mmCIF file of C-alpha atoms in Angstrom:
data_model
loop_
_atom_site.group_PDB
_atom_site.id
_atom_site.type_symbol
_atom_site.label_atom_id
_atom_site.label_comp_id
_atom_site.label_asym_id
_atom_site.label_seq_id
_atom_site.Cartn_x
_atom_site.Cartn_y
_atom_site.Cartn_z
ATOM 1 C CA UNK A 1 129.384 95.244 99.479
ATOM 2 C CA UNK A 2 125.623 94.878 99.232
ATOM 3 C CA UNK A 3 124.529 92.007 97.064
ATOM 4 C CA UNK A 4 122.776 92.729 93.800
ATOM 5 C CA UNK A 5 119.093 92.238 94.622
ATOM 6 C CA UNK A 6 117.932 92.435 91.015
ATOM 7 C CA UNK A 7 117.529 88.844 89.938
ATOM 8 C CA UNK A 8 116.886 87.680 86.401
ATOM 9 C CA UNK A 9 114.681 84.666 85.843
ATOM 10 C CA UNK A 10 114.630 83.532 82.236
ATOM 11 C CA UNK A 11 111.102 84.033 80.790
ATOM 12 C CA UNK A 12 111.494 81.745 77.771
ATOM 13 C CA UNK A 13 112.758 78.846 79.889
ATOM 14 C CA UNK A 14 110.259 79.587 82.667
ATOM 15 C CA UNK A 15 107.465 79.547 80.080
ATOM 16 C CA UNK A 16 108.697 76.343 78.406
ATOM 17 C CA UNK A 17 106.459 73.913 80.332
ATOM 18 C CA UNK A 18 103.541 73.385 77.962
ATOM 19 C CA UNK A 19 100.946 72.905 80.691
ATOM 20 C CA UNK A 20 100.841 74.474 84.178
ATOM 21 C CA UNK A 21 102.249 72.508 87.093
ATOM 22 C CA UNK A 22 99.752 69.867 88.222
ATOM 23 C CA UNK A 23 99.297 71.233 91.721
ATOM 24 C CA UNK A 24 98.814 74.779 90.392
ATOM 25 C CA UNK A 25 96.258 73.609 87.827
ATOM 26 C CA UNK A 26 94.313 71.664 90.469
ATOM 27 C CA UNK A 27 94.435 74.555 92.949
ATOM 28 C CA UNK A 28 93.145 77.185 90.517
ATOM 29 C CA UNK A 29 90.823 75.072 88.350
ATOM 30 C CA UNK A 30 89.353 72.753 91.006
ATOM 31 C CA UNK A 31 89.860 73.994 94.566
ATOM 32 C CA UNK A 32 89.098 77.681 93.999
ATOM 33 C CA UNK A 33 85.763 77.024 92.221
ATOM 34 C CA UNK A 34 84.836 74.759 95.157
ATOM 35 C CA UNK A 35 85.393 77.795 97.380
ATOM 36 C CA UNK A 36 83.150 79.970 95.214
ATOM 37 C CA UNK A 37 85.751 81.653 93.026
ATOM 38 C CA UNK A 38 84.430 82.537 89.573
ATOM 39 C CA UNK A 39 80.847 81.680 90.555
ATOM 40 C CA UNK A 40 79.485 85.224 90.893
ATOM 41 C CA UNK A 41 77.707 87.142 88.138
ATOM 42 C CA UNK A 42 79.254 90.382 89.376
ATOM 43 C CA UNK A 43 82.020 92.011 87.390
ATOM 44 C CA UNK A 44 85.255 91.354 89.261
ATOM 45 C CA UNK A 45 88.649 93.010 89.187
ATOM 46 C CA UNK A 46 91.290 90.327 89.579
ATOM 47 C CA UNK A 47 95.037 90.563 90.172
ATOM 48 C CA UNK A 48 97.818 88.029 89.555
ATOM 49 C CA UNK A 49 100.791 88.978 91.740
ATOM 50 C CA UNK A 50 104.078 87.622 90.410
ATOM 51 C CA UNK A 51 102.509 86.739 87.055
ATOM 52 C CA UNK A 52 105.890 85.990 85.458
ATOM 53 C CA UNK A 53 105.566 85.376 81.692
ATOM 54 C CA UNK A 54 101.769 85.241 81.974
ATOM 55 C CA UNK A 55 101.145 81.567 81.242
ATOM 56 C CA UNK A 56 99.081 80.901 84.386
ATOM 57 C CA UNK A 57 97.327 84.243 83.932
ATOM 58 C CA UNK A 58 95.975 83.411 80.502
ATOM 59 C CA UNK A 59 95.629 79.609 80.780
ATOM 60 C CA UNK A 60 94.143 79.297 84.278
ATOM 61 C CA UNK A 61 93.120 82.616 85.811
ATOM 62 C CA UNK A 62 91.308 84.074 82.802
ATOM 63 C CA UNK A 63 89.038 80.988 82.340
ATOM 64 C CA UNK A 64 88.248 80.992 86.078
ATOM 65 C CA UNK A 65 86.619 84.430 85.847
ATOM 66 C CA UNK A 66 84.168 84.515 82.912
ATOM 67 C CA UNK A 67 82.628 87.710 84.332
ATOM 68 C CA UNK A 68 85.920 89.506 84.984
ATOM 69 C CA UNK A 69 85.949 93.213 84.210
ATOM 70 C CA UNK A 70 89.744 93.295 84.241
ATOM 71 C CA UNK A 71 92.685 91.087 85.199
ATOM 72 C CA UNK A 72 95.893 92.831 86.227
ATOM 73 C CA UNK A 73 99.097 90.809 86.059
ATOM 74 C CA UNK A 74 102.033 92.343 87.929
ATOM 75 C CA UNK A 75 105.662 91.301 88.254
ATOM 76 C CA UNK A 76 108.710 93.273 89.346
ATOM 77 C CA UNK A 77 110.865 91.835 86.535
ATOM 78 C CA UNK A 78 110.509 93.919 83.338
ATOM 79 C CA UNK A 79 111.686 91.032 81.132
ATOM 80 C CA UNK A 80 108.806 88.865 82.403
ATOM 81 C CA UNK A 81 106.220 91.578 81.742
ATOM 82 C CA UNK A 82 107.613 92.246 78.271
ATOM 83 C CA UNK A 83 107.357 88.530 77.454
ATOM 84 C CA UNK A 84 103.814 88.303 78.863
ATOM 85 C CA UNK A 85 102.604 91.287 76.823
ATOM 86 C CA UNK A 86 103.897 89.709 73.616
ATOM 87 C CA UNK A 87 103.143 86.014 74.118
ATOM 88 C CA UNK A 88 100.244 85.802 76.604
ATOM 89 C CA UNK A 89 98.146 88.860 75.813
ATOM 90 C CA UNK A 90 94.352 89.188 75.972
ATOM 91 C CA UNK A 91 92.008 92.216 75.874
ATOM 92 C CA UNK A 92 90.944 91.629 79.496
ATOM 93 C CA UNK A 93 94.505 91.266 80.804
ATOM 94 C CA UNK A 94 96.777 94.209 81.573
ATOM 95 C CA UNK A 95 100.388 93.474 82.540
ATOM 96 C CA UNK A 96 102.362 95.955 84.635
ATOM 97 C CA UNK A 97 105.840 96.119 86.161
ATOM 98 C CA UNK A 98 105.283 96.477 89.903
ATOM 99 C CA UNK A 99 106.749 95.193 93.161
ATOM 100 C CA UNK A 100 104.075 94.177 95.676
ATOM 101 C CA UNK A 101 106.434 95.201 98.509
ATOM 102 C CA UNK A 102 106.487 98.805 97.250
ATOM 103 C CA UNK A 103 103.166 100.508 98.011
ATOM 104 C CA UNK A 104 103.856 103.419 95.652
ATOM 105 C CA UNK A 105 103.939 100.955 92.733
ATOM 106 C CA UNK A 106 100.549 99.372 93.507
ATOM 107 C CA UNK A 107 98.538 102.041 95.330
ATOM 108 C CA UNK A 108 96.619 102.845 92.122
ATOM 109 C CA UNK A 109 94.587 99.685 92.837
ATOM 110 C CA UNK A 110 93.940 100.512 96.504
ATOM 111 C CA UNK A 111 90.718 98.818 97.661
ATOM 112 C CA UNK A 112 89.700 97.771 94.135
ATOM 113 C CA UNK A 113 90.655 94.096 93.871
ATOM 114 C CA UNK A 114 87.979 91.479 94.526
ATOM 115 C CA UNK A 115 90.173 88.402 93.990
ATOM 116 C CA UNK A 116 93.977 88.205 94.131
ATOM 117 C CA UNK A 117 96.050 85.180 93.151
ATOM 118 C CA UNK A 118 99.767 84.715 93.706
ATOM 119 C CA UNK A 119 101.508 81.541 92.522
ATOM 120 C CA UNK A 120 105.044 80.856 93.773
ATOM 121 C CA UNK A 121 105.800 84.517 94.387
ATOM 122 C CA UNK A 122 105.318 85.483 98.042
ATOM 123 C CA UNK A 123 108.148 83.243 99.266
ATOM 124 C CA UNK A 124 110.582 85.353 97.179
ATOM 125 C CA UNK A 125 109.657 88.579 98.967
ATOM 126 C CA UNK A 126 112.315 90.125 101.182
ATOM 127 C CA UNK A 127 109.645 91.674 103.435
ATOM 128 C CA UNK A 128 106.748 89.225 103.433
ATOM 129 C CA UNK A 129 104.755 91.110 106.061
ATOM 130 C CA UNK A 130 104.910 94.293 104.003
ATOM 131 C CA UNK A 131 103.879 92.399 100.879
ATOM 132 C CA UNK A 132 100.908 90.807 102.644
ATOM 133 C CA UNK A 133 99.907 94.137 104.193
ATOM 134 C CA UNK A 134 99.928 95.734 100.755
ATOM 135 C CA UNK A 135 97.822 92.887 99.381
ATOM 136 C CA UNK A 136 95.367 93.435 102.239
ATOM 137 C CA UNK A 137 95.086 97.107 101.284
ATOM 138 C CA UNK A 138 94.520 96.310 97.605
ATOM 139 C CA UNK A 139 91.553 94.042 98.350
ATOM 140 C CA UNK A 140 88.000 95.309 98.583
ATOM 141 C CA UNK A 141 86.210 94.603 101.889
ATOM 142 C CA UNK A 142 85.445 90.884 101.745
ATOM 143 C CA UNK A 143 87.952 90.410 98.907
ATOM 144 C CA UNK A 144 89.951 87.189 98.878
ATOM 145 C CA UNK A 145 93.521 86.071 98.243
ATOM 146 C CA UNK A 146 94.670 82.636 97.078
ATOM 147 C CA UNK A 147 98.334 81.715 96.905
ATOM 148 C CA UNK A 148 100.861 78.890 96.654
ATOM 149 C CA UNK A 149 103.871 79.511 98.910
ATOM 150 C CA UNK A 150 107.023 77.373 98.708
ATOM 151 C CA UNK A 151 108.309 76.497 102.176
ATOM 152 C CA UNK A 152 111.009 74.081 101.024
ATOM 153 C CA UNK A 153 112.103 73.123 97.506
ATOM 154 C CA UNK A 154 115.168 71.258 96.140
ATOM 155 C CA UNK A 155 116.148 74.235 93.971
ATOM 156 C CA UNK A 156 117.148 76.049 97.181
ATOM 157 C CA UNK A 157 119.842 73.569 98.380
ATOM 158 C CA UNK A 158 120.943 73.013 94.762
ATOM 159 C CA UNK A 159 121.457 76.762 94.311
ATOM 160 C CA UNK A 160 123.423 76.994 97.566
ATOM 161 C CA UNK A 161 125.603 74.024 96.577
ATOM 162 C CA UNK A 162 126.442 75.378 93.121
ATOM 163 C CA UNK A 163 127.001 78.879 94.487
ATOM 164 C CA UNK A 164 129.783 77.564 96.730
ATOM 165 C CA UNK A 165 131.268 75.162 94.172
ATOM 166 C CA UNK A 166 134.811 76.437 93.287
ATOM 167 C CA UNK A 167 134.074 75.644 89.645
ATOM 168 C CA UNK A 168 131.288 78.246 89.566
ATOM 169 C CA UNK A 169 131.604 80.493 92.614
ATOM 170 C CA UNK A 170 133.856 83.030 90.862
ATOM 171 C CA UNK A 171 130.860 84.096 88.771
ATOM 172 C CA UNK A 172 128.587 84.788 91.738
ATOM 173 C CA UNK A 173 130.398 87.416 93.786
ATOM 174 C CA UNK A 174 127.890 89.887 95.266
ATOM 175 C CA UNK A 175 124.969 88.106 93.566
ATOM 176 C CA UNK A 176 121.763 87.597 95.531
ATOM 177 C CA UNK A 177 121.023 83.880 95.146
ATOM 178 C CA UNK A 178 117.336 84.480 95.912
ATOM 179 C CA UNK A 179 117.134 81.472 98.227
ATOM 180 C CA UNK A 180 114.127 82.146 100.411
ATOM 181 C CA UNK A 181 114.681 83.011 104.073
ATOM 182 C CA UNK A 182 111.795 80.627 104.733
ATOM 183 C CA UNK A 183 114.115 77.781 103.713
ATOM 184 C CA UNK A 184 117.299 79.225 105.246
ATOM 185 C CA UNK A 185 115.705 79.869 108.641
ATOM 186 C CA UNK A 186 113.492 76.753 108.531
ATOM 187 C CA UNK A 187 110.298 78.685 109.185
ATOM 188 C CA UNK A 188 107.060 76.810 109.816
ATOM 189 C CA UNK A 189 103.934 77.582 107.798
ATOM 190 C CA UNK A 190 102.203 78.600 111.041
ATOM 191 C CA UNK A 191 104.452 81.680 111.087
ATOM 192 C CA UNK A 192 102.832 83.034 107.926
ATOM 193 C CA UNK A 193 99.317 81.989 108.870
ATOM 194 C CA UNK A 194 99.647 83.978 112.106
ATOM 195 C CA UNK A 195 101.160 86.896 110.174
ATOM 196 C CA UNK A 196 98.107 86.964 107.914
ATOM 197 C CA UNK A 197 95.687 86.736 110.813
ATOM 198 C CA UNK A 198 97.485 89.589 112.591
ATOM 199 C CA UNK A 199 97.152 91.725 109.460
ATOM 200 C CA UNK A 200 93.428 91.044 109.319
ATOM 201 C CA UNK A 201 92.866 88.021 107.088
ATOM 202 C CA UNK A 202 90.435 85.219 107.853
ATOM 203 C CA UNK A 203 91.926 81.895 106.729
ATOM 204 C CA UNK A 204 89.432 79.881 104.685
ATOM 205 C CA UNK A 205 91.615 77.020 103.425
ATOM 206 C CA UNK A 206 95.160 75.669 103.731
ATOM 207 C CA UNK A 207 96.970 72.546 102.569
ATOM 208 C CA UNK A 208 100.528 71.133 102.363
ATOM 209 C CA UNK A 209 103.100 69.051 100.410
ATOM 210 C CA UNK A 210 102.976 68.679 96.586
ATOM 211 C CA UNK A 211 104.615 66.669 93.795
ATOM 212 C CA UNK A 212 104.616 67.381 90.060
ATOM 213 C CA UNK A 213 105.855 65.026 87.302
ATOM 214 C CA UNK A 214 107.498 66.453 84.168
ATOM 215 C CA UNK A 215 106.965 65.048 80.674
ATOM 216 C CA UNK A 216 110.663 64.999 79.782
ATOM 217 C CA UNK A 217 114.157 65.533 81.143
ATOM 218 C CA UNK A 218 114.559 68.557 78.855
ATOM 219 C CA UNK A 219 111.424 70.267 80.175
ATOM 220 C CA UNK A 220 112.516 69.629 83.771
ATOM 221 C CA UNK A 221 116.073 70.809 83.058
ATOM 222 C CA UNK A 222 114.982 74.045 81.392
ATOM 223 C CA UNK A 223 112.317 74.941 83.944
ATOM 224 C CA UNK A 224 114.521 74.604 87.000
ATOM 225 C CA UNK A 225 117.465 76.274 85.289
ATOM 226 C CA UNK A 226 115.109 79.245 84.820
ATOM 227 C CA UNK A 227 114.468 79.308 88.586
ATOM 228 C CA UNK A 228 118.164 79.368 89.462
ATOM 229 C CA UNK A 229 119.050 83.062 89.359
ATOM 230 C CA UNK A 230 122.742 82.171 89.256
ATOM 231 C CA UNK A 231 122.433 80.974 85.666
ATOM 232 C CA UNK A 232 122.254 84.474 84.197
ATOM 233 C CA UNK A 233 125.692 85.205 85.725
ATOM 234 C CA UNK A 234 127.372 82.197 84.120
ATOM 235 C CA UNK A 235 129.237 82.980 80.849
ATOM 236 C CA UNK A 236 127.071 82.068 77.866
ATOM 237 C CA UNK A 237 129.506 79.408 76.612
ATOM 238 C CA UNK A 238 129.180 77.531 79.945
ATOM 239 C CA UNK A 239 125.452 77.832 80.569
ATOM 240 C CA UNK A 240 124.503 74.476 79.046
ATOM 241 C CA UNK A 241 127.009 72.784 81.335
ATOM 242 C CA UNK A 242 125.617 74.705 84.309
ATOM 243 C CA UNK A 243 122.048 73.717 83.380
ATOM 244 C CA UNK A 244 123.179 70.081 83.240
ATOM 245 C CA UNK A 245 124.590 70.338 86.753
ATOM 246 C CA UNK A 246 121.384 71.918 88.066
ATOM 247 C CA UNK A 247 119.455 69.057 86.474
ATOM 248 C CA UNK A 248 121.672 66.326 87.926
ATOM 249 C CA UNK A 249 121.593 67.819 91.425
ATOM 250 C CA UNK A 250 117.796 68.181 91.263
ATOM 251 C CA UNK A 251 117.466 64.544 90.182
ATOM 252 C CA UNK A 252 119.558 63.412 93.154
ATOM 253 C CA UNK A 253 117.081 65.066 95.508
ATOM 254 C CA UNK A 254 113.814 64.424 93.651
ATOM 255 C CA UNK A 255 114.297 61.217 91.680
ATOM 256 C CA UNK A 256 111.822 59.860 89.144
ATOM 257 C CA UNK A 257 108.327 58.410 89.274
ATOM 258 C CA UNK A 258 107.365 54.812 88.392
ATOM 259 C CA UNK A 259 107.182 55.787 84.707
ATOM 260 C CA UNK A 260 110.714 57.172 84.740
ATOM 261 C CA UNK A 261 109.649 60.813 84.538
ATOM 262 C CA UNK A 262 111.569 63.368 86.621
ATOM 263 C CA UNK A 263 109.500 64.578 89.566
ATOM 264 C CA UNK A 264 109.536 67.776 91.560
ATOM 265 C CA UNK A 265 108.707 67.321 95.245
ATOM 266 C CA UNK A 266 108.347 70.323 97.527
ATOM 267 C CA UNK A 267 106.637 71.549 100.651
ATOM 268 C CA UNK A 268 104.190 74.093 99.286
ATOM 269 C CA UNK A 269 101.345 75.556 101.293
ATOM 270 C CA UNK A 270 98.161 76.561 99.533
ATOM 271 C CA UNK A 271 96.160 79.244 101.313
ATOM 272 C CA UNK A 272 92.860 80.999 100.636
ATOM 273 C CA UNK A 273 91.929 83.908 102.896
ATOM 274 C CA UNK A 274 89.385 86.727 103.103
ATOM 275 C CA UNK A 275 89.876 90.357 104.059
ATOM 276 C CA UNK A 276 87.990 91.027 107.255
ATOM 277 C CA UNK A 277 86.110 94.264 107.886
ATOM 278 C CA UNK A 278 88.841 96.904 108.059
ATOM 279 C CA UNK A 279 87.453 98.324 111.317
ATOM 280 C CA UNK A 280 88.311 95.033 112.991
ATOM 281 C CA UNK A 281 91.708 94.720 111.333
ATOM 282 C CA UNK A 282 95.083 96.290 111.817
ATOM 283 C CA UNK A 283 95.852 99.084 109.392
ATOM 284 C CA UNK A 284 99.054 99.274 107.402
#
């Protein structure tokens, strides 16, 4: 039987962290302006792919583009878009349900996007080449993409461990655990850099490993429980226990910092790239 590919991340728990992750905040608010993002006086059309509940869209992306004509936030999970429209709305932001791997869902923006940001989304794609090709098509000539891509993260082995635990496994039959093939197959970041170059991107910037401290055990527990798609399949009266086990397993792998705060350590590549002239690039 084919596994259920429709995963449910929990928007309220995912949104619970009061400030964006440190490495995300630094990437969008510091690195991108250094590379010229948000510096033009031209009206720009911006897209946030995998916007989730919209917190990064409204807290980081909107301030980066004071001259933005429009910011489109897209996510393929309707519950995330519904949450974003209610809790993180703004007149310049339009949230839409769309899957970047499905061209028919995004073709309305063909060749219109000047800047595209994707935070912790592309690694979830089943067909990353197709997703990146579609992004290439959405960008205007000379348009740029910036993304954070998780190569390896403790939530992946924790999910695999709990999925096979006899205590919990009965709840996960035919459930897609959403553990990235990048982690399963131990892909190198060079694989995706070459993929982008083959599609027609010029790489402008790339960087590696990141660590983010959390202000409390509760914040850490709730955030990573929201990233474990298995949680929504656990009976409601056992979810707190399941969240506790996710937390304890994450702590074993990540530990705490010198102040005693739980820390998340992961191999995350940050990439900024520009769409080359389409005549010199491969078409989709």
